[in-house]
PDB file of C-alpha atoms in Angstrom:
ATOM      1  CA  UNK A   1     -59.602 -31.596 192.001  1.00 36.00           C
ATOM      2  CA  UNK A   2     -56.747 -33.547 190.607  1.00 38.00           C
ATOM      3  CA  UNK A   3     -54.478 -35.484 193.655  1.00 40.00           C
ATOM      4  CA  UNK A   4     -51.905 -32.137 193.720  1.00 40.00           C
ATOM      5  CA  UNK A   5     -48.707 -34.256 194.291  1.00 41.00           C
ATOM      6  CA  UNK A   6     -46.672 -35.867 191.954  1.00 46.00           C
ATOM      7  CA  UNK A   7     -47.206 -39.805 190.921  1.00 50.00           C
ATOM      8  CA  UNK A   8     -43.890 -41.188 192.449  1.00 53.00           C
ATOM      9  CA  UNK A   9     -44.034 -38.401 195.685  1.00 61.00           C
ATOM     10  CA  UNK A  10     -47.780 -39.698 196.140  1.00 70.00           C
ATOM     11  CA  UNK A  11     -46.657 -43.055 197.617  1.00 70.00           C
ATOM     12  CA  UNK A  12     -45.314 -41.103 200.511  1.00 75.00           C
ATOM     13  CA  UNK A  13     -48.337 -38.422 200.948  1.00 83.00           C
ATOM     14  CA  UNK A  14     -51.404 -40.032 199.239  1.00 86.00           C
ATOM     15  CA  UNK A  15     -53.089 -41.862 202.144  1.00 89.00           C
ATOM     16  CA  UNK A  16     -52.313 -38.489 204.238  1.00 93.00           C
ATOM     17  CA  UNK A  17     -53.526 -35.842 202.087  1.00 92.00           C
ATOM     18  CA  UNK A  18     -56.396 -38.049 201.675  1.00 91.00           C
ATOM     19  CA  UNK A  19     -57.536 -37.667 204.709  1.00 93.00           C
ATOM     20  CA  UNK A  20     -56.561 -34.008 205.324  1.00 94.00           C
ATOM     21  CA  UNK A  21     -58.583 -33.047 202.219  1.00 94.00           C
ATOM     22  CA  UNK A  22     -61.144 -34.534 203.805  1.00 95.00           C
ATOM     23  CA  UNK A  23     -61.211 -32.895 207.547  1.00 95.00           C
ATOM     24  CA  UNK A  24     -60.279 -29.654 205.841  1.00 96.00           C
ATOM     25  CA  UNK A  25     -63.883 -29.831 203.704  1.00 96.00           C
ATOM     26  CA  UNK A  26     -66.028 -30.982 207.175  1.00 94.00           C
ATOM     27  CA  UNK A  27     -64.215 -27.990 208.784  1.00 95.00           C
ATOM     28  CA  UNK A  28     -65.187 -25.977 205.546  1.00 96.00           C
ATOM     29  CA  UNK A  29     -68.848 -27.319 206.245  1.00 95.00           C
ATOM     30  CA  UNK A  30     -68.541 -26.630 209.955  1.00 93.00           C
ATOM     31  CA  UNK A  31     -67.714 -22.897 210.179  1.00 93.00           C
ATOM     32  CA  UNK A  32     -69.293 -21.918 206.928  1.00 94.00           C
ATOM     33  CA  UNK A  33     -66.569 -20.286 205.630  1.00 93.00           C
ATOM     34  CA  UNK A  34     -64.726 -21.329 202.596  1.00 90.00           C
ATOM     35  CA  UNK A  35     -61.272 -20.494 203.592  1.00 95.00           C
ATOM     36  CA  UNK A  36     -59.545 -21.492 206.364  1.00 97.00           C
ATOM     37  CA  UNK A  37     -56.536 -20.900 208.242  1.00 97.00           C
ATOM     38  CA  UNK A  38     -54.256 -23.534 208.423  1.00 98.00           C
ATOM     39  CA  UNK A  39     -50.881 -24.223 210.551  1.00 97.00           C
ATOM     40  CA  UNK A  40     -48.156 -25.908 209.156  1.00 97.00           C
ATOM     41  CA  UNK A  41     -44.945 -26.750 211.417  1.00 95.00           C
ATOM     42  CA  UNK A  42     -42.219 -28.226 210.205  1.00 91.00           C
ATOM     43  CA  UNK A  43     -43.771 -28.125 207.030  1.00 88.00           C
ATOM     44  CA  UNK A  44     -40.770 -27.560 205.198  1.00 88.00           C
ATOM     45  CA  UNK A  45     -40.854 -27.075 201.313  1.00 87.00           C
ATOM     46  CA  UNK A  46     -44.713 -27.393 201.544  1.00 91.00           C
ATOM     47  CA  UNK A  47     -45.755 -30.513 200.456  1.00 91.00           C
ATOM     48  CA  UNK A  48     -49.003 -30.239 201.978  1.00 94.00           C
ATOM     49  CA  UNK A  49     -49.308 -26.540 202.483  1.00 96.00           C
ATOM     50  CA  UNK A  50     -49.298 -25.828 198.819  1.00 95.00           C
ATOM     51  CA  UNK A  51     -51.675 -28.423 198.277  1.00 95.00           C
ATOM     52  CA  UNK A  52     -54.184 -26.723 201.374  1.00 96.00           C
ATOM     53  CA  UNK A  53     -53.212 -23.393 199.512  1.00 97.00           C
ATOM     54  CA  UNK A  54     -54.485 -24.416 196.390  1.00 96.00           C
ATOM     55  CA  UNK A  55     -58.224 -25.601 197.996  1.00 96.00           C
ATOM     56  CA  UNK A  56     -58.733 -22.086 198.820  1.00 96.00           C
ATOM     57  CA  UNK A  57     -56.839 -22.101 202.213  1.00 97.00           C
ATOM     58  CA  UNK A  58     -54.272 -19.793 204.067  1.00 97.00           C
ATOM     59  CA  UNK A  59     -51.547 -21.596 204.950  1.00 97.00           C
ATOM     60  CA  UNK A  60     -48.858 -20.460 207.391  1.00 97.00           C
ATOM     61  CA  UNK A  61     -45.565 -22.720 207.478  1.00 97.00           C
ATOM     62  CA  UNK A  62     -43.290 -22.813 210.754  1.00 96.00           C
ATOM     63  CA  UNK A  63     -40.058 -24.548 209.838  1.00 95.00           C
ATOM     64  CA  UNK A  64     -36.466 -23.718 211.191  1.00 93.00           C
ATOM     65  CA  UNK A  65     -34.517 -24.132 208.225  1.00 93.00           C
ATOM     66  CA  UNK A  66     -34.154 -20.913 206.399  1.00 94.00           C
ATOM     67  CA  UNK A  67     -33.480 -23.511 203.242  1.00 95.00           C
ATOM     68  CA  UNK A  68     -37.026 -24.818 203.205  1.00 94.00           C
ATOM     69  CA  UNK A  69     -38.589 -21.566 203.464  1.00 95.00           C
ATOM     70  CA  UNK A  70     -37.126 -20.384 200.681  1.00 95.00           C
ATOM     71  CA  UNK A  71     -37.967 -23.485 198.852  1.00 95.00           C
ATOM     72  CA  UNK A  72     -41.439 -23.336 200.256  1.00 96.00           C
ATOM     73  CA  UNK A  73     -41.751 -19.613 198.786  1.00 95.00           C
ATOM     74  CA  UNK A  74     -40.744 -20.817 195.063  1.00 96.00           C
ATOM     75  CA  UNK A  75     -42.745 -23.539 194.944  1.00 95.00           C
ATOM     76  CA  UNK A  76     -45.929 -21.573 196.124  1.00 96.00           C
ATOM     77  CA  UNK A  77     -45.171 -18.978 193.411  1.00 96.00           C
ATOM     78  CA  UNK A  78     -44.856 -21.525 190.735  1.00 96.00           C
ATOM     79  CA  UNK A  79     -48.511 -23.017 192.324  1.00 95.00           C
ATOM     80  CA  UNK A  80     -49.608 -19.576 191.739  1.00 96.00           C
ATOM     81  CA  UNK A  81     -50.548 -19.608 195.475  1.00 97.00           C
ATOM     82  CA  UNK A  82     -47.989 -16.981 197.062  1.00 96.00           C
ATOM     83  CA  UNK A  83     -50.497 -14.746 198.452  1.00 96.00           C
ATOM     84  CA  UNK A  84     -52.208 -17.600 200.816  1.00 96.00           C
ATOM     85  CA  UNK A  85     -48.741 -19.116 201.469  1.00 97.00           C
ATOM     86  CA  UNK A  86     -46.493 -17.599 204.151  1.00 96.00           C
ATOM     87  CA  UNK A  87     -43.103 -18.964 205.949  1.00 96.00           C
ATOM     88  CA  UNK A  88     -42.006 -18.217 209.565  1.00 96.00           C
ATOM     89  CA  UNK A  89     -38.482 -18.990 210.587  1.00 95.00           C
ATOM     90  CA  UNK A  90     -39.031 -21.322 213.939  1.00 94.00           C
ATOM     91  CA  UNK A  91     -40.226 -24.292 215.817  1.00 90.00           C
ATOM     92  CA  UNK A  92     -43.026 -25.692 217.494  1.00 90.00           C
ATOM     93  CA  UNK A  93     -41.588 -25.530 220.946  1.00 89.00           C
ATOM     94  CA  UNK A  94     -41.085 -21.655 220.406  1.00 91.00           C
ATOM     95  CA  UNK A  95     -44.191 -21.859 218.097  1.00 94.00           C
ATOM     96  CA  UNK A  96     -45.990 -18.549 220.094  1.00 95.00           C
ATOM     97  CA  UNK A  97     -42.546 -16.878 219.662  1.00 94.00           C
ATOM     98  CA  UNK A  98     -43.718 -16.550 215.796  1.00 95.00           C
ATOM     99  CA  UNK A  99     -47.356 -17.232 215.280  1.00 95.00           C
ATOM    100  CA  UNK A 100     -50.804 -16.503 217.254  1.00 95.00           C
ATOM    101  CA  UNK A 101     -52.330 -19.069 219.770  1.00 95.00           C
ATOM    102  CA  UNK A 102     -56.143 -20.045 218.967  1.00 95.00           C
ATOM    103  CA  UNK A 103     -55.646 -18.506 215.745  1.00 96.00           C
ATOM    104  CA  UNK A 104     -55.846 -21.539 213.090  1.00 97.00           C
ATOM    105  CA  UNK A 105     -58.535 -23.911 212.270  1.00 97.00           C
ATOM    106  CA  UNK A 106     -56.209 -27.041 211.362  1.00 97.00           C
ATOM    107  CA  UNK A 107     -52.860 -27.658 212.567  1.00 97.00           C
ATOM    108  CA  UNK A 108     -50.030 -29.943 210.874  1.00 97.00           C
ATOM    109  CA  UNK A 109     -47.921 -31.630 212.839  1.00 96.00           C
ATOM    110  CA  UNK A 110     -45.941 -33.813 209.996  1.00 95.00           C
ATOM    111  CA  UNK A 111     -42.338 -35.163 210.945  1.00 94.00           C
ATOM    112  CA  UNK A 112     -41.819 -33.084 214.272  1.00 95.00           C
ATOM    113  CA  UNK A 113     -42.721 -35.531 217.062  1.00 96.00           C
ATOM    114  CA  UNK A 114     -39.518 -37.251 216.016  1.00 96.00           C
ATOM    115  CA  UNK A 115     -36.908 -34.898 216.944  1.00 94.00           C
ATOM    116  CA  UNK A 116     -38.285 -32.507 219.915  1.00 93.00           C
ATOM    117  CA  UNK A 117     -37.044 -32.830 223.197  1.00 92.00           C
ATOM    118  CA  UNK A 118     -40.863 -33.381 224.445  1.00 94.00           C
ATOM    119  CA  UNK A 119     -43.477 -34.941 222.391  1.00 95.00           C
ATOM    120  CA  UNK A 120     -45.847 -33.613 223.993  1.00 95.00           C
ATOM    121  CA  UNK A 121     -45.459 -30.076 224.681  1.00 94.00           C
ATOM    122  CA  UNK A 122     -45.489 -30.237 220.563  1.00 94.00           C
ATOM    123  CA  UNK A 123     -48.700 -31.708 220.571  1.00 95.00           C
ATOM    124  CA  UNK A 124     -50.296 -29.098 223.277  1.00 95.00           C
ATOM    125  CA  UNK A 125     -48.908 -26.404 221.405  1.00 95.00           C
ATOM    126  CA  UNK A 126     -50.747 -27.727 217.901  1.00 95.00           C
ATOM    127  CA  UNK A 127     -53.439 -27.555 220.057  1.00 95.00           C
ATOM    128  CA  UNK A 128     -53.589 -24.156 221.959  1.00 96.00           C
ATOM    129  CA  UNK A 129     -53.015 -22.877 217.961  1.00 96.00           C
ATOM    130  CA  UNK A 130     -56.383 -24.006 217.666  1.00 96.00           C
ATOM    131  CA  UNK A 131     -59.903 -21.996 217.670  1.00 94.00           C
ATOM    132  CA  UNK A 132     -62.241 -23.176 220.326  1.00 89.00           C
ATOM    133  CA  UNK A 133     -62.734 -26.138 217.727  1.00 92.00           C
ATOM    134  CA  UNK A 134     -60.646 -27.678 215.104  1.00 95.00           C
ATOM    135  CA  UNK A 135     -58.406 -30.437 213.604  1.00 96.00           C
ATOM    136  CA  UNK A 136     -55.094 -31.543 214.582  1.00 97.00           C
ATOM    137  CA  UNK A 137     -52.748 -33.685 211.906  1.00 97.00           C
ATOM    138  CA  UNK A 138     -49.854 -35.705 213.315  1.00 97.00           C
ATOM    139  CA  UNK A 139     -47.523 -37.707 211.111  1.00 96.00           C
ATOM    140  CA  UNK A 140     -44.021 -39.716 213.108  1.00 97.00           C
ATOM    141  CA  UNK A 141     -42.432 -42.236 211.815  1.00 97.00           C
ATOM    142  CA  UNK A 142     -43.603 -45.473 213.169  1.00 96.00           C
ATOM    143  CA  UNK A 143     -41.338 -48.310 214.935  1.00 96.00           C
ATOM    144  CA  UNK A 144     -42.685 -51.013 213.116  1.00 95.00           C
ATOM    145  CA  UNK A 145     -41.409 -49.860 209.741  1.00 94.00           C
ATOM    146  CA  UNK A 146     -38.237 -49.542 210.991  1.00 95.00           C
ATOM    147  CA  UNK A 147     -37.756 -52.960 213.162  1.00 96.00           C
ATOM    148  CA  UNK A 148     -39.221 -54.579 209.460  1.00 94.00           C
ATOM    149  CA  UNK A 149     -36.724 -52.493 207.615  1.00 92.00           C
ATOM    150  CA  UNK A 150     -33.555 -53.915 209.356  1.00 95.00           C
ATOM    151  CA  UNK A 151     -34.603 -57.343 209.893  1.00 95.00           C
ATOM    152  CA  UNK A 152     -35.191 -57.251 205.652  1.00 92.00           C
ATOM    153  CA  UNK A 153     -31.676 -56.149 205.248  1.00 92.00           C
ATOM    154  CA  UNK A 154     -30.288 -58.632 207.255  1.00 96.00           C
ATOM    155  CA  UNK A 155     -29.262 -56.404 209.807  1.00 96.00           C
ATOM    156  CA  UNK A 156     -31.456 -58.845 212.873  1.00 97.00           C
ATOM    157  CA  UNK A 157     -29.204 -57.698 215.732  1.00 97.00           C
ATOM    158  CA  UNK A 158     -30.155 -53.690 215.207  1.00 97.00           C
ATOM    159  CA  UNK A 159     -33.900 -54.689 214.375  1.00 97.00           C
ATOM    160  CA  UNK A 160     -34.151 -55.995 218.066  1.00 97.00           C
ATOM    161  CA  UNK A 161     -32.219 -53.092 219.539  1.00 97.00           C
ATOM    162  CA  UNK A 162     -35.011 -50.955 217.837  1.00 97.00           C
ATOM    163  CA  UNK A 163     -37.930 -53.477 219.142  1.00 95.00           C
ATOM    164  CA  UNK A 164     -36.520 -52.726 222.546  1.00 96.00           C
ATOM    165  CA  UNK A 165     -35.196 -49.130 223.039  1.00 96.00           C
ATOM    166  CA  UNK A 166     -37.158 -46.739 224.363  1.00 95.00           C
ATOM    167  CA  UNK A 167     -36.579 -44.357 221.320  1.00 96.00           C
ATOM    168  CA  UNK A 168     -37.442 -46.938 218.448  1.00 96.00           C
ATOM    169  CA  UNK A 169     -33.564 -46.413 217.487  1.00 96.00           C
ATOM    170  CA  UNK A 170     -31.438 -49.320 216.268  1.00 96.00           C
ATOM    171  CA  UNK A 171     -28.163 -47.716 217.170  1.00 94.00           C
ATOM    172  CA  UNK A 172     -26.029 -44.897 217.389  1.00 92.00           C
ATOM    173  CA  UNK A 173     -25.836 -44.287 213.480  1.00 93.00           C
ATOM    174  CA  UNK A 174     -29.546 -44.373 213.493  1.00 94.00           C
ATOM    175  CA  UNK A 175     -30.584 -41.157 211.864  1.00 95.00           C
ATOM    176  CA  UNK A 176     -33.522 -40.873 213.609  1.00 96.00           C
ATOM    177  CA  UNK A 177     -34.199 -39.971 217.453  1.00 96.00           C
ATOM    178  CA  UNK A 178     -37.354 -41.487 218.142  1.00 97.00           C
ATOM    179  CA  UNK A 179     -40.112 -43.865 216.505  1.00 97.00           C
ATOM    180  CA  UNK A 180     -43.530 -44.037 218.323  1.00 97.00           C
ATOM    181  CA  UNK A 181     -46.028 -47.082 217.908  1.00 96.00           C
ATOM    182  CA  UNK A 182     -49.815 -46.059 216.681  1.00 95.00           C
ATOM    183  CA  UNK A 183     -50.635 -46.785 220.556  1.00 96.00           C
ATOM    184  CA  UNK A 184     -47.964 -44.179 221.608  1.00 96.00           C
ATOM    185  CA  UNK A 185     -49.038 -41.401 219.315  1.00 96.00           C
ATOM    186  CA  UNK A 186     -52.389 -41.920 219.883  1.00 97.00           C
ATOM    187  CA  UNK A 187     -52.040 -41.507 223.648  1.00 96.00           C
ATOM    188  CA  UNK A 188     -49.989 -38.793 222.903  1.00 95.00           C
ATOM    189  CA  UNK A 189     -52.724 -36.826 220.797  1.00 96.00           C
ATOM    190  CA  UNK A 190     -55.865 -38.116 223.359  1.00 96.00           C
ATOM    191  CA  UNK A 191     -53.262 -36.770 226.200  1.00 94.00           C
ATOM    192  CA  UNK A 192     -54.315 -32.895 224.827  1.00 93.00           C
ATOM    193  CA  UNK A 193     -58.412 -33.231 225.128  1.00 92.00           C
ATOM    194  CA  UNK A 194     -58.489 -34.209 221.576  1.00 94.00           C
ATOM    195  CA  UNK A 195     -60.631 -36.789 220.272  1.00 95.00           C
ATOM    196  CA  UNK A 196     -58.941 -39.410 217.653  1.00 95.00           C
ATOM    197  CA  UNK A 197     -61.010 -39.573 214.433  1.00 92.00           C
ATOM    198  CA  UNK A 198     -58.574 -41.741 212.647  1.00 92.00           C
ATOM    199  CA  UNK A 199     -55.137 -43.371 212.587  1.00 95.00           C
ATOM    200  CA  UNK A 200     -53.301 -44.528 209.694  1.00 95.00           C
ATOM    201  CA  UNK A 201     -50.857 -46.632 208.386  1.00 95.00           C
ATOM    202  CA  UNK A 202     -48.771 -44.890 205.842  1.00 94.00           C
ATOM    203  CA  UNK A 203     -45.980 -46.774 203.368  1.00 91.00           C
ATOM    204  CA  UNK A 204     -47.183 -49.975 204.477  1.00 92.00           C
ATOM    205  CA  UNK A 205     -45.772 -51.416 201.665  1.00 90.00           C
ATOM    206  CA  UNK A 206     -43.751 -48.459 199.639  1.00 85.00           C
ATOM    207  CA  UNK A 207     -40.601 -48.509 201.380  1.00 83.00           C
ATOM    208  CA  UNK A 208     -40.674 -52.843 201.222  1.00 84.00           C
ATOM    209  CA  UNK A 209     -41.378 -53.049 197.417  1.00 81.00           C
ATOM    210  CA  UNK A 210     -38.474 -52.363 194.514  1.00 78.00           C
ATOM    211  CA  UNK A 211     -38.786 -48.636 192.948  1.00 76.00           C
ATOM    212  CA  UNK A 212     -37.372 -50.526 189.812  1.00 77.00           C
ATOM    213  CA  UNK A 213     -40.619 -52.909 189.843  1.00 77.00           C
ATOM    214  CA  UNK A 214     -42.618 -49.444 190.775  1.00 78.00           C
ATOM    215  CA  UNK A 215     -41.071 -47.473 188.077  1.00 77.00           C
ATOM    216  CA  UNK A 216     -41.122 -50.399 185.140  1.00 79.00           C
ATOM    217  CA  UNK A 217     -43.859 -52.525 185.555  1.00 80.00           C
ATOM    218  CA  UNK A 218     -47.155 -50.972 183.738  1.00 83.00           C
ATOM    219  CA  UNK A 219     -49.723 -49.841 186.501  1.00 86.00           C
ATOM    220  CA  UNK A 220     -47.508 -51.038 189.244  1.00 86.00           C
ATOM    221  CA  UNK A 221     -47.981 -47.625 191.019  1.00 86.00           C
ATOM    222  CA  UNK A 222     -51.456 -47.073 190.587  1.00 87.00           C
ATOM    223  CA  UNK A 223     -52.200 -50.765 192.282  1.00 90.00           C
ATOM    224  CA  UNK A 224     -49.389 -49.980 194.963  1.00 90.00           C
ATOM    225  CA  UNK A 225     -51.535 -46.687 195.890  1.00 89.00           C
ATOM    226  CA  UNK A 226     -54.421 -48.492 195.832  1.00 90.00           C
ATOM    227  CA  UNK A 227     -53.120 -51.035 198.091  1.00 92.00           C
ATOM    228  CA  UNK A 228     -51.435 -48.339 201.059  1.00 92.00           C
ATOM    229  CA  UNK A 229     -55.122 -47.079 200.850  1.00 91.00           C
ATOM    230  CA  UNK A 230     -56.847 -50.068 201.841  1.00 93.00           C
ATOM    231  CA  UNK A 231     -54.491 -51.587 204.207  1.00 93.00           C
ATOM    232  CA  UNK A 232     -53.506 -47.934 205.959  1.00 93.00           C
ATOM    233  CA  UNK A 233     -57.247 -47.903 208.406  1.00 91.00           C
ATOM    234  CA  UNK A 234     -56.685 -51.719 209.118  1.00 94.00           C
ATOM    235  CA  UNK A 235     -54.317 -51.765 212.653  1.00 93.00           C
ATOM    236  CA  UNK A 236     -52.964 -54.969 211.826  1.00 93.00           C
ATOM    237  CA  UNK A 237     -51.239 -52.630 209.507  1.00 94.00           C
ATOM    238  CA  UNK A 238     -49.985 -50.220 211.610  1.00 94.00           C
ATOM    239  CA  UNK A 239     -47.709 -52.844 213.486  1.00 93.00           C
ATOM    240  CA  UNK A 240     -45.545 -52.063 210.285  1.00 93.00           C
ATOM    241  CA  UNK A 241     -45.973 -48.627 208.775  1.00 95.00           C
ATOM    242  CA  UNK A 242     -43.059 -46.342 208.053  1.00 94.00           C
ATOM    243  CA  UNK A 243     -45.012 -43.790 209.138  1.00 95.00           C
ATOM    244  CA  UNK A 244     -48.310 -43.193 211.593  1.00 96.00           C
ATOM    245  CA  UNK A 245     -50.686 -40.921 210.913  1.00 96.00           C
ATOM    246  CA  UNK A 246     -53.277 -39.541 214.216  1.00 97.00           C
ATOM    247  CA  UNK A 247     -55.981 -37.305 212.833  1.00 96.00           C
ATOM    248  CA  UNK A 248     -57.687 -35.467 216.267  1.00 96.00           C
ATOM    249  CA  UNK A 249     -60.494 -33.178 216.679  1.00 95.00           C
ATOM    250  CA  UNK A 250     -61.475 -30.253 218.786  1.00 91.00           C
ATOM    251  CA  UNK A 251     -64.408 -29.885 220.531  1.00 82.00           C
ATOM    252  CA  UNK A 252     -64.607 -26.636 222.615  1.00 68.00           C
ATOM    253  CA  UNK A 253     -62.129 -24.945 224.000  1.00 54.00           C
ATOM    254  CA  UNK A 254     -58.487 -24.995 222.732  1.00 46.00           C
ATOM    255  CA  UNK A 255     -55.932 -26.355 225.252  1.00 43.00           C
ATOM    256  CA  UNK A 256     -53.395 -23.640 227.024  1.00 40.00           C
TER     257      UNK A 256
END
């Protein structure tokens, strides 16, 4: 099947839908059934649960923003995938409130970590969604990124106050609440009984390079994708990722 996302989106998602597709078939392989049930929070407008939808999979989104639902729902319907695509208004710290536990054989996690009140009680809840086994996908945005980002601007006093707050944050106008390094979010997913089968860097190099030189210079995006691929398993990488991707497996019984 054809990479489901479109060329200039992919830089973002490529590396992580990657490896998704991939867990998503061993799962396939594991339980012998062709279609899964997957968990989506915060998934938003469905950039990866339309793509899961369109393998075969049901896919049930939990994102708070009435907006994104109903963007989720047109998009599915213009997939063609409506009918193994459903939204639920909520979060994942209320994520029983809407959904079953031990219900789902992969759970996304994608841009949530950031903005809860506790990281981890996210994670365990991804978790006790599980079956007794299954595959847990966490994308945050990483500190590195960020600390690179402002130093590249020229903005070297609020890429140190990001190297050494807590949060990842360079300052108050910072938009977003907390940045984890791959070490943190690993911990973070290992913390719930899962095992880590991978970590990823992810817009190593996107978010650095000119979208004009992306956009205008023939096969400039092809051999940018090419490059996030390679460099996102490598963890000398990860020290400067936008973004982190933990990919972690369930064996036995699902978490409480």
């Amino acid at each position: 099947m054809s990479d489901p996302m479109r060329p200039r989106a992919s830089l973002r998602t490529a590396v992580v839908w990657e490896v998704l597709r991939d867990a998503l078939e061993r799962r396939v392989k594991a339980t012998g059934r062709e279609s899964l049930d997957v968990l989506d929070t915060g998934g938003g407008s469905g950039n990866f649960a339309v793509p899961a939808a369109r393998l075969g999979h049901r896919v049930t989104v939990v994102d708070p923003s009435p907006n994104a639902l109903f963007a989720l729902e047109r998009r599915a319907a213009e997939a063609g995938v409506a009918d193994r695509v459903k939204g639920v208004q909520g979060d994942v710290h209320g994520l029983f409130d809407v959904v079953e536990r031990g219900a789902y054989d992969a759970v996304l996690c994608h841009g949530v970590l950031e903005y809860v009140d506790d990281p981890a009680e996210g994670v365990r809840n991804a978790v006790a969604a599980l079956r007794s086994e299954g595959v847990v996908s966490v994308l945050a945005a990483g500190l590195g990124g960020a600390v690179l980002a402002r130093a590249l601007a020229g903005h070297f006093k609020e890429a140190k106050q990001a190297l050494e707050d807590p949060d990842g944050r360079w300052g108050q106008g910072d938009p977003m609440p907390r940045r984890f390094t791959a070490e943190q979010l690993t911990a973070l997913v290992e913390g719930t009984g899962l095992e880590v089968g991978a970590v990823h860097g992810v817009r190593v190099f996107a978010d650095l390079v000119p979208g004009v030189l992306v956009d205008t210079e023939p096969g400039a995006l092809d051999a940018l994708l090419k490059l996030e691929e390679a460099a996102a398993e490598l963890p000398a990488f990860h020290a400067v990722a936008t973004q982190l991707h933990v990919l972690g497996e369930l064996h036995g019984e699902a978490g409480a």
